[in-house]
Short mmCIF file of C-alpha atoms and ligand atoms in Angstrom, two decimals:
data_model
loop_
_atom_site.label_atom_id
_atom_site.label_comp_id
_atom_site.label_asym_id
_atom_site.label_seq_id
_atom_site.Cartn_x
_atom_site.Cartn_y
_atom_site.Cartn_z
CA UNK A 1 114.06 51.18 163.97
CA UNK A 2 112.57 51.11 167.60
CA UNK A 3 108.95 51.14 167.83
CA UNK A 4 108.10 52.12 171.37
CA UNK A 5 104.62 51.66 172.87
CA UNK A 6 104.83 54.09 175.51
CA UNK A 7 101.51 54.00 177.58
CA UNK A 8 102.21 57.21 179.70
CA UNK A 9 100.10 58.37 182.34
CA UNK A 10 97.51 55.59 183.48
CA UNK A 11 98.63 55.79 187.17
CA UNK A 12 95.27 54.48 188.39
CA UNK A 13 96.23 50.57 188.51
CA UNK A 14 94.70 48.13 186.19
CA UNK A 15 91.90 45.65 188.00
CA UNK A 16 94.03 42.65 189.49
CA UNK A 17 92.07 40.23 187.93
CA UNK A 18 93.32 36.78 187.86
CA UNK A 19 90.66 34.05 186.92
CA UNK A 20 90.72 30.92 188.64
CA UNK A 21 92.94 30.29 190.96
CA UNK A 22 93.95 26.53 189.93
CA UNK A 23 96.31 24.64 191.47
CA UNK A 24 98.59 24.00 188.58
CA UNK A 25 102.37 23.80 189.38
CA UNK A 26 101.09 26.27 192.17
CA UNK A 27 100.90 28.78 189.20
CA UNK A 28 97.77 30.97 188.89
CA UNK A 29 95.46 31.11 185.68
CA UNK A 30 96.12 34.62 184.52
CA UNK A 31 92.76 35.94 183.18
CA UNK A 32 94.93 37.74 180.11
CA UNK A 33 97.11 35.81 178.10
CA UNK A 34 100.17 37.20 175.77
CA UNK A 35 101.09 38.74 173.16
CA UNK A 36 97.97 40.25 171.50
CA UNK A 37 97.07 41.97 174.89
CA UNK A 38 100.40 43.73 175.37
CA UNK A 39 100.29 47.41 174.40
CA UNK A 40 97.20 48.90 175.73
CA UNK A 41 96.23 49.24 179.10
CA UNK A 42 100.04 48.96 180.83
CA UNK A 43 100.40 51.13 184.15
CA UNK A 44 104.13 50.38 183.77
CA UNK A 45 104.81 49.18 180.26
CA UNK A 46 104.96 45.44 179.17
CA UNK A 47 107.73 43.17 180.17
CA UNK A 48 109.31 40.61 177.46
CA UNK A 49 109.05 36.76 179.22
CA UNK A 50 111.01 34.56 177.14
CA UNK A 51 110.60 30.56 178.09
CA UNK A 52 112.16 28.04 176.70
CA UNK A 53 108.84 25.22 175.84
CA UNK A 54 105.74 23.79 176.97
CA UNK A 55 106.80 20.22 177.26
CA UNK A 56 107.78 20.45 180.25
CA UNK A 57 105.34 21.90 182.51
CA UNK A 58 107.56 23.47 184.37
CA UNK A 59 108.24 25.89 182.25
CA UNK A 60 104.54 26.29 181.48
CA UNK A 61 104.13 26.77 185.75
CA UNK A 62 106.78 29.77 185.56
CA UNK A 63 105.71 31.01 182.83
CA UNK A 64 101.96 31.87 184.14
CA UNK A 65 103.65 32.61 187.91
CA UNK A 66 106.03 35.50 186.49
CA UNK A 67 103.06 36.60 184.21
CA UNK A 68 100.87 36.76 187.35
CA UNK A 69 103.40 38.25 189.11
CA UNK A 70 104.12 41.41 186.83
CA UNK A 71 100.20 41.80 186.03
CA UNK A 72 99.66 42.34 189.71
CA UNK A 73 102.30 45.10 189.67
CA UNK A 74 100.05 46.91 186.63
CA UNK A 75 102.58 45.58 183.96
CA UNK A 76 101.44 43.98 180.76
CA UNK A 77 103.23 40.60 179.84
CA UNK A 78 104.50 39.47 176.27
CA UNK A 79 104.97 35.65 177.19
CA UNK A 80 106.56 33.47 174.74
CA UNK A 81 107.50 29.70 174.42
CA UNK A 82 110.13 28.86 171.95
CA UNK A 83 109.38 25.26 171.13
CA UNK A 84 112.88 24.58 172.12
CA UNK A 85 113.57 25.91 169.00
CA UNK A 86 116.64 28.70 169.20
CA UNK A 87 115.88 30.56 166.20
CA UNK A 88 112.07 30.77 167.47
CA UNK A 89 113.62 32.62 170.80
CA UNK A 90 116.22 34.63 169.53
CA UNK A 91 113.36 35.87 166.79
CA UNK A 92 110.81 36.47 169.65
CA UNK A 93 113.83 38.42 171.67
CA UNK A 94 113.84 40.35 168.15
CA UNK A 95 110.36 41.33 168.53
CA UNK A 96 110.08 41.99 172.54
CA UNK A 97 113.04 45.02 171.90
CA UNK A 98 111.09 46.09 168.66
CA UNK A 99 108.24 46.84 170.25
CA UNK A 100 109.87 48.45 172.92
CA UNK A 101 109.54 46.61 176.16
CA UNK A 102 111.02 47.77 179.70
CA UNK A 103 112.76 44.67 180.83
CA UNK A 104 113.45 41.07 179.25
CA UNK A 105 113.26 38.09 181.55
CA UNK A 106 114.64 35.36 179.75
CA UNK A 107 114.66 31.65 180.56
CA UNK A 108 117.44 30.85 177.51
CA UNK A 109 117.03 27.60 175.35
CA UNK A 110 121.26 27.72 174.67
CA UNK A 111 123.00 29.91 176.96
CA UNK A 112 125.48 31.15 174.51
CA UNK A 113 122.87 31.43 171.70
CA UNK A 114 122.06 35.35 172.67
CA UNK A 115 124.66 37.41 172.75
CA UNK A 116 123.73 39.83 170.12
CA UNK A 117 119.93 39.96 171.29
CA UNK A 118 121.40 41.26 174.67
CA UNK A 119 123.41 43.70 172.91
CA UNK A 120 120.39 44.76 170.81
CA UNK A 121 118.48 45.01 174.47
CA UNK A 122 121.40 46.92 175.93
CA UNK A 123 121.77 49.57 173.24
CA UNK A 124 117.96 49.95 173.50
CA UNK A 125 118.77 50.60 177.01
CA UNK A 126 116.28 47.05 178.17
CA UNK A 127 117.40 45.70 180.79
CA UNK A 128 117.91 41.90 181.13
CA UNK A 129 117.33 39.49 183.92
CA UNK A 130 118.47 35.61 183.15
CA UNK A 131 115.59 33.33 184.27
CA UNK A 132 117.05 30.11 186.19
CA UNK A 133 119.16 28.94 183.31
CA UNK A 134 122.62 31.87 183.07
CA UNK A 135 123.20 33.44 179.96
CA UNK A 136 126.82 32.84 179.06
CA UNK A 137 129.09 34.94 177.07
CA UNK A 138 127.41 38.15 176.98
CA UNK A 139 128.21 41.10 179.14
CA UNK A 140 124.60 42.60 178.65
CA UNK A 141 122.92 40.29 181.38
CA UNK A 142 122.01 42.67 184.68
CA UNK A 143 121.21 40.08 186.98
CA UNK A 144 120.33 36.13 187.13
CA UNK A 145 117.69 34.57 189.42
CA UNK A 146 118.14 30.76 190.07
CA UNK A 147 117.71 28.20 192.21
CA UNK A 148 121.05 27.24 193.79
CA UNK A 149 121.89 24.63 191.44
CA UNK A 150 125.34 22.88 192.62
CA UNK A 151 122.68 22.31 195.38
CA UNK A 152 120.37 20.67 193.53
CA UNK A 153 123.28 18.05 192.55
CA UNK A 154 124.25 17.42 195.77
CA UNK A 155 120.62 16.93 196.54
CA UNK A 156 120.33 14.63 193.53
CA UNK A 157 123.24 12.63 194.61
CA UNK A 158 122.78 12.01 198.68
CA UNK A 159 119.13 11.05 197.35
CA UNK A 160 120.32 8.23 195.24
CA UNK A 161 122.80 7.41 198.71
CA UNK A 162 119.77 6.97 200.48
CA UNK A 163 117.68 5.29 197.98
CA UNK A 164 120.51 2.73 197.95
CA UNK A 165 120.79 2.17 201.93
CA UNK A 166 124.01 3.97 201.75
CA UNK A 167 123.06 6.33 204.09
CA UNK A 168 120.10 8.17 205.95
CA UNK A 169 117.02 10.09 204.54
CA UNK A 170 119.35 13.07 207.24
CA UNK A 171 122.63 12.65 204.85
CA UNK A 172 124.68 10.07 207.85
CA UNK A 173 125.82 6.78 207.72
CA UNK A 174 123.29 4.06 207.38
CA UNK A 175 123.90 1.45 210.10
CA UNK A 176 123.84 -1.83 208.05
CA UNK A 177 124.79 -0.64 204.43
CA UNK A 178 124.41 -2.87 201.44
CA UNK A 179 127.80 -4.71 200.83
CA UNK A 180 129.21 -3.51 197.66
CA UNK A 181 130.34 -2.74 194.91
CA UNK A 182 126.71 -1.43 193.98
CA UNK A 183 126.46 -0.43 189.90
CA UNK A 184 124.58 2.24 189.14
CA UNK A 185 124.13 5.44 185.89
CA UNK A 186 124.87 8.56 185.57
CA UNK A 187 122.48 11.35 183.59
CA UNK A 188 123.40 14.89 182.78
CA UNK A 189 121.49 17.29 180.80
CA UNK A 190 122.18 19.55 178.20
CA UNK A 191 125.38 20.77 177.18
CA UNK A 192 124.33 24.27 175.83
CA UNK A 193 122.49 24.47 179.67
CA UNK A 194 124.88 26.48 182.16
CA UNK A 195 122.82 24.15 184.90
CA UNK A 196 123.85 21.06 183.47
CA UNK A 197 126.94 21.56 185.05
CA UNK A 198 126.35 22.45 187.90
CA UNK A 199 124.17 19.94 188.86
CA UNK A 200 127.07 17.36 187.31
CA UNK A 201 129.33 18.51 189.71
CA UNK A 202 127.17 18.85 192.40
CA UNK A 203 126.63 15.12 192.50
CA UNK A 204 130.12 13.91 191.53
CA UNK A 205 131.32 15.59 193.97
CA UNK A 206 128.93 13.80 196.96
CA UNK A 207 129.48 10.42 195.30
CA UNK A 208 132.97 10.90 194.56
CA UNK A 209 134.21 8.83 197.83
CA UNK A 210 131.76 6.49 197.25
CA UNK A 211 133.52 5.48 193.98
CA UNK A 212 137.41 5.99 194.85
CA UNK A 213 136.50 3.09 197.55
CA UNK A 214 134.81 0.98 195.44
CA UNK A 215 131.25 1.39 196.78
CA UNK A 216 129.58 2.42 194.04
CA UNK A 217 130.58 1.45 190.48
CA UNK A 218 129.37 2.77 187.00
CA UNK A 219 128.98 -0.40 185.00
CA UNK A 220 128.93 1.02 181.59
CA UNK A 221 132.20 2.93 182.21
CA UNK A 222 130.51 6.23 181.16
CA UNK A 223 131.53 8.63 183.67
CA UNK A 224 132.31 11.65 181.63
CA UNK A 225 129.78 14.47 181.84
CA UNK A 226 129.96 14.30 177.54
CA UNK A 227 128.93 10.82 177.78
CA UNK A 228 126.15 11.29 179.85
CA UNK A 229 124.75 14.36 178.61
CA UNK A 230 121.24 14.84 177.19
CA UNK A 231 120.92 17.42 174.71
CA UNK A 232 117.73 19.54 175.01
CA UNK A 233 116.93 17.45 178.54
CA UNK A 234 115.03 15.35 175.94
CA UNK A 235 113.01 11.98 177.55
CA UNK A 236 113.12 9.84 174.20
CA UNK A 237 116.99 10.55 174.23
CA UNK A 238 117.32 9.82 177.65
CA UNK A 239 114.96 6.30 176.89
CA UNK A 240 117.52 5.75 174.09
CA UNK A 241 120.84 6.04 176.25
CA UNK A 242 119.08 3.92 178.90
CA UNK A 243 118.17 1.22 176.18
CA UNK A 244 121.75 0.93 175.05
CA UNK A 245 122.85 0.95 178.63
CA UNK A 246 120.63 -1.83 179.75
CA UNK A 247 121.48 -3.70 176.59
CA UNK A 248 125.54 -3.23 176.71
CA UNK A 249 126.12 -3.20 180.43
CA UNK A 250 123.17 -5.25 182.28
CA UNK A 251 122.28 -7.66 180.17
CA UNK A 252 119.21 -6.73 178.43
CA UNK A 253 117.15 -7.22 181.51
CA UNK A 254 117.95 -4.91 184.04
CA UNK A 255 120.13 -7.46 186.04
CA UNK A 256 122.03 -6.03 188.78
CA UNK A 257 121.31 -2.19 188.09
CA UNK A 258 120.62 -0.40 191.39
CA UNK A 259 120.28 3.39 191.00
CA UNK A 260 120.48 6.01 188.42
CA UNK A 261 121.57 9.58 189.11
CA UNK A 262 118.63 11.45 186.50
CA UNK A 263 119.28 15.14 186.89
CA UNK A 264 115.82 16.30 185.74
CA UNK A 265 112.20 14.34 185.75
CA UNK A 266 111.75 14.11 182.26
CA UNK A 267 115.18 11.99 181.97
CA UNK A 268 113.64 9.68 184.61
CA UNK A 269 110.57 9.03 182.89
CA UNK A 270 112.61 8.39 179.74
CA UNK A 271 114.99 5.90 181.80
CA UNK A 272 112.12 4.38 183.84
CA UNK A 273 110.19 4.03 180.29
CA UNK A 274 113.28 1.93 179.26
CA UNK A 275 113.61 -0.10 182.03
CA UNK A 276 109.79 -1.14 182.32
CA UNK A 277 110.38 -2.04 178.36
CA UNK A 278 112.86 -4.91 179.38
CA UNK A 279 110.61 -6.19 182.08
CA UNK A 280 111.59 -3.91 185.37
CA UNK A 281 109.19 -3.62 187.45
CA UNK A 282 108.46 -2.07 191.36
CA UNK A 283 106.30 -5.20 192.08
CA UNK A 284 108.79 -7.49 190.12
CA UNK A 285 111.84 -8.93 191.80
CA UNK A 286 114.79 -7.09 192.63
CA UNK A 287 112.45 -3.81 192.35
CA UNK A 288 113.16 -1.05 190.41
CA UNK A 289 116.97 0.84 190.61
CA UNK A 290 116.33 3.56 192.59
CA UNK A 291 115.95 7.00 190.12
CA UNK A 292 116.05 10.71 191.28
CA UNK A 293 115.05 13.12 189.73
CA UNK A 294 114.20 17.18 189.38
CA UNK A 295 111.47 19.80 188.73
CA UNK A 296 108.51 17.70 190.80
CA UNK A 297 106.59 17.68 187.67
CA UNK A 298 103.15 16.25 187.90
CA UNK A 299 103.93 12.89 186.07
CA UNK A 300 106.96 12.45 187.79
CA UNK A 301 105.21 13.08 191.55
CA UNK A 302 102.63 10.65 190.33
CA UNK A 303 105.25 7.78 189.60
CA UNK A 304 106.85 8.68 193.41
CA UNK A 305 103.32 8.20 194.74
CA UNK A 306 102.81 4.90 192.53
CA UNK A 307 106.48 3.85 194.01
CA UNK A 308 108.21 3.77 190.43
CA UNK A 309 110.88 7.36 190.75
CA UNK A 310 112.21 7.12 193.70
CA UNK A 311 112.78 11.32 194.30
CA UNK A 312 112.82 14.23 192.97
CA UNK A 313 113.99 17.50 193.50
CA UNK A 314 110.78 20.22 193.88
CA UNK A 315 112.41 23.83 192.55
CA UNK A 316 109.16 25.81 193.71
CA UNK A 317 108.20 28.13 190.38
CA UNK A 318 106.43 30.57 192.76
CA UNK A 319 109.36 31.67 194.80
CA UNK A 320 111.20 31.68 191.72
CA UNK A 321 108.76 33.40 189.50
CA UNK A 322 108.67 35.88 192.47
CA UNK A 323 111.97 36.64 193.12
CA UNK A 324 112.31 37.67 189.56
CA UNK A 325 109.04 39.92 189.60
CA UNK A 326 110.91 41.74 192.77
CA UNK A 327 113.94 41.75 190.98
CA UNK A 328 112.20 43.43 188.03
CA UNK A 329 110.59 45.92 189.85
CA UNK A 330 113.60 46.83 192.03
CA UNK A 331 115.33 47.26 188.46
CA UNK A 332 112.23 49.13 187.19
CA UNK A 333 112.61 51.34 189.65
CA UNK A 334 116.05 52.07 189.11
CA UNK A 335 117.14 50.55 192.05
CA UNK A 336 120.48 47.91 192.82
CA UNK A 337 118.60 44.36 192.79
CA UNK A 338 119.34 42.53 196.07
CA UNK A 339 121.88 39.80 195.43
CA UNK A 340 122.68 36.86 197.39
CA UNK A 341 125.62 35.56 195.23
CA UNK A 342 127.69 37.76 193.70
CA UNK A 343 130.81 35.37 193.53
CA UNK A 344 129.54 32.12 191.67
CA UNK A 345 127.79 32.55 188.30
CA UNK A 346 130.89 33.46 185.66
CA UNK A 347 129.21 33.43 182.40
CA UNK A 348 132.62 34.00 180.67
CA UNK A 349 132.36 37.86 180.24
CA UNK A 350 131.37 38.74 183.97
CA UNK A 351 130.64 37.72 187.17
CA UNK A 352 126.48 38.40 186.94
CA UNK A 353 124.94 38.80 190.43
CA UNK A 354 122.64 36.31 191.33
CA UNK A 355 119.85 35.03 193.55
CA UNK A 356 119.47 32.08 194.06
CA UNK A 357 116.84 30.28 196.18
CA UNK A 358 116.86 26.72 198.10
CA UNK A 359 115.45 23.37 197.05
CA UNK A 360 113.80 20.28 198.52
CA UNK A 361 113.73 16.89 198.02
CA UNK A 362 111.06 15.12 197.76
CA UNK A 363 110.42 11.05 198.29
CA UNK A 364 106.79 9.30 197.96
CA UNK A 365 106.39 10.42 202.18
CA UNK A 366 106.59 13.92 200.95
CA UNK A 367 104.11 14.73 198.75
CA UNK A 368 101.68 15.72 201.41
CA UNK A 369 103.53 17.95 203.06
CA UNK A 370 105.83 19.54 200.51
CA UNK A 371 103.59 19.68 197.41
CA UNK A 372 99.72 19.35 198.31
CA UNK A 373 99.88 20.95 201.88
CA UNK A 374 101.09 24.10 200.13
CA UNK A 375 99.16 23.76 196.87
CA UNK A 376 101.67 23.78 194.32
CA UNK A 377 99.86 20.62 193.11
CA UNK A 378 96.48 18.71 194.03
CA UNK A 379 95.55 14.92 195.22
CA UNK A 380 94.00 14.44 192.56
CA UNK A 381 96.51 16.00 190.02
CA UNK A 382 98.51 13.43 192.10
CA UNK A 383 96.60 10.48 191.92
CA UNK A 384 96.15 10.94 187.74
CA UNK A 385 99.56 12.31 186.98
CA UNK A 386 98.40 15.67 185.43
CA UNK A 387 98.12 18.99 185.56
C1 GAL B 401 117.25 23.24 183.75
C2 GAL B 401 116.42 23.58 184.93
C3 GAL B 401 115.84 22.33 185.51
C4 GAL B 401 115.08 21.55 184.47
C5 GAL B 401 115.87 21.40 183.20
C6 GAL B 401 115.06 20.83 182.07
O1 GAL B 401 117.82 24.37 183.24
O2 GAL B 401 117.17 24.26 185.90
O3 GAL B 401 115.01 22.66 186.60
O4 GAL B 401 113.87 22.21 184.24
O5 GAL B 401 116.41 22.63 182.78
O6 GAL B 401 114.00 21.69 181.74
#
């Protein structure tokens, strides 16, 4: 059944090309792309890279860092993007252990959607590292490199504090708060995402006192992670809830709205898309409710700059993209990976160790330092909003 392209005995590395450097998510341009390339020339065999789309350019920015990454180390890369689409990555899974790669690193669309592709890996003896998002319900996942993300919620949520005067940029009081009760949203992403959750509960957590003494207030009532849930982190469903939201709760204009937790960028856009549809506006009065966000994707850091998203949270895909490529090659070599978790990521079968990496929020005063200064994106890829 198993094809395996063995390339034995090219110890002499491969040229490290990799073409133009662009700033592009702070992702390199790899000079070789994906799948056609993958059996020949491989000093150390070709890894599977499984991603979930190319919507978002995150994904796109990881995708060409952890490609970079094992092509450096002589490895060839089979990198796939799924479209979203679950059957498209559990087929391209398929594939990767028919042809016989060393190691899987797998970004999952649905976290539970896997389990006999990892069992498939195991038996063929590939070992499997889960890329950001956990995969749940399998025991055949070897290790999971993250970001940590009940951080990223609590980041999310003392951003929206201080976007409301609630408290400092530092997390303390503010001096001369806002009288209350202040209404505000809540956002979650997708249910099938093990982050969702975390970030959900990240943030309730930080603005839990704030609602048991009446500070803050959630207008619509929807408070339940269920309720507030995106499926597929999907910006026209996000622009939909925020529609029905503005036209149930506020009004149909807006009126009185102060902040809305977003958990990701692409939410934001979608709820700062509805809100500009009903007239909002940052130069009209009353402002725009503050909106956090996640990812520091180019549009989004481009609507910071321009004073429209208040924040987001930047989750840099280098240090991500190369804590997996060490991870690989410590597996590779047959080696424990390091761990710095080994209590917190339960994916319902076992307790997978993890490494998870800090975050850092980002307002419009920022950008310079956080995301230009160390080139994970460009002035001018901040001043037109792309890549
Ligand atoms: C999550 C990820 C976030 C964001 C979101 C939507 O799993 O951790 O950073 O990218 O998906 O893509």
């Amino acid at each position: 059944m198993k094809k395996q392209f063995i390339v034995a005995g090219l110890a002499g590395l491969l040229a490290l090309s990799l073409a133009g450097c662009t700033s592009n998510g702070g992702t390199t341009t790899p000079s070789t792309s994906d799948t056609a390339a993958t059996s020949a020339t491989a000093a150390g065999g070709t890894v599977g890279v499984a991603m979930p789309n190319k919507t978002s350019s995150r994904w796109v920015a990881d995708g060409n860092a952890v490609q970079s990454g094992l092509e450096a180390l002589g490895y060839q890369v089979d990198l796939e993007y799924a479209g979203d689409d679950i059957p498209t990555q559990t087929q391209q899974i398929d594939q990767m252990i028919t042809k016989g790669v060393k190691l899987l690193i797998i970004a999952s669309i649905d976290g539970t959607a896997l389990t006999s592709q990892l069992a498939s890996a195991k038996a063929a003896g590939i070992p499997v590292i889960a890329y950001d998002r956990l995969i749940n319900g399998s025991p055949d996942v070897d290790f999971y490199v993250s970001f940590d993300n009940y951080k990223v919620g609590v980041a999310q949520a003392n951003s929206l504090l201080y976007g409301l005067g609630l408290t400092n940029k530092d997390g303390s009081k503010a001096a001369n708060p806002p009288a209350g009760p202040l209404d505000i949203e809540l956002f979650a992403g997708s249910p099938d995402d093990n982050n969702a959750t975390f970030f959900w509960n990240g943030a309730m957590d930080t603005l839990k006192p704030y609602f048991d003494d009446g500070t803050l207030v959630v207008k619509s009532g929807q408070t339940d992670f269920a309720q507030c849930a995106i499926t597929r982190w999907l910006l026209e469903s996000a622009q939909t809830r925020m529609d029905n939201l503005l036209t149930s709760a506020y009004g149909g204009n807006g009126a009185g709205l102060k902040g809305v937790l977003s958990p990701y960028d692409g939410l934001s856009r979608g709820i700062i898309n509805a809100m500009t549809n009903v007239g909002m506006g940052p130069d009209i009065a009353g402002g725009l409710p503050v909106v956090t966000g996640q990812d520091a994707e180019i549009e989004s850091v481009a609507l910071i700059n321009q004073g429209v998203q208040f924040s987001t949270i930047f989750k840099d895909t280098r240090k991500l993209a190369d804590q997996a490529v060490k991870t690989a090659q410590e597996i590779l070599a047959g080696n424990t990976p390091t761990a710095n978790n080994t209590t917190d990521y339960n994916n319902g079968v076992k307790i997978v160790p993890s490494y998870l990496l800090d975050v850092d929020t980002i307002n419009k005063e920022d950008i310079q330092s956080k995301l230009i200064d160390s080139g994970y994106w460009t002035q001018s890829q901040v001043d037109n909003g792309q890549a």
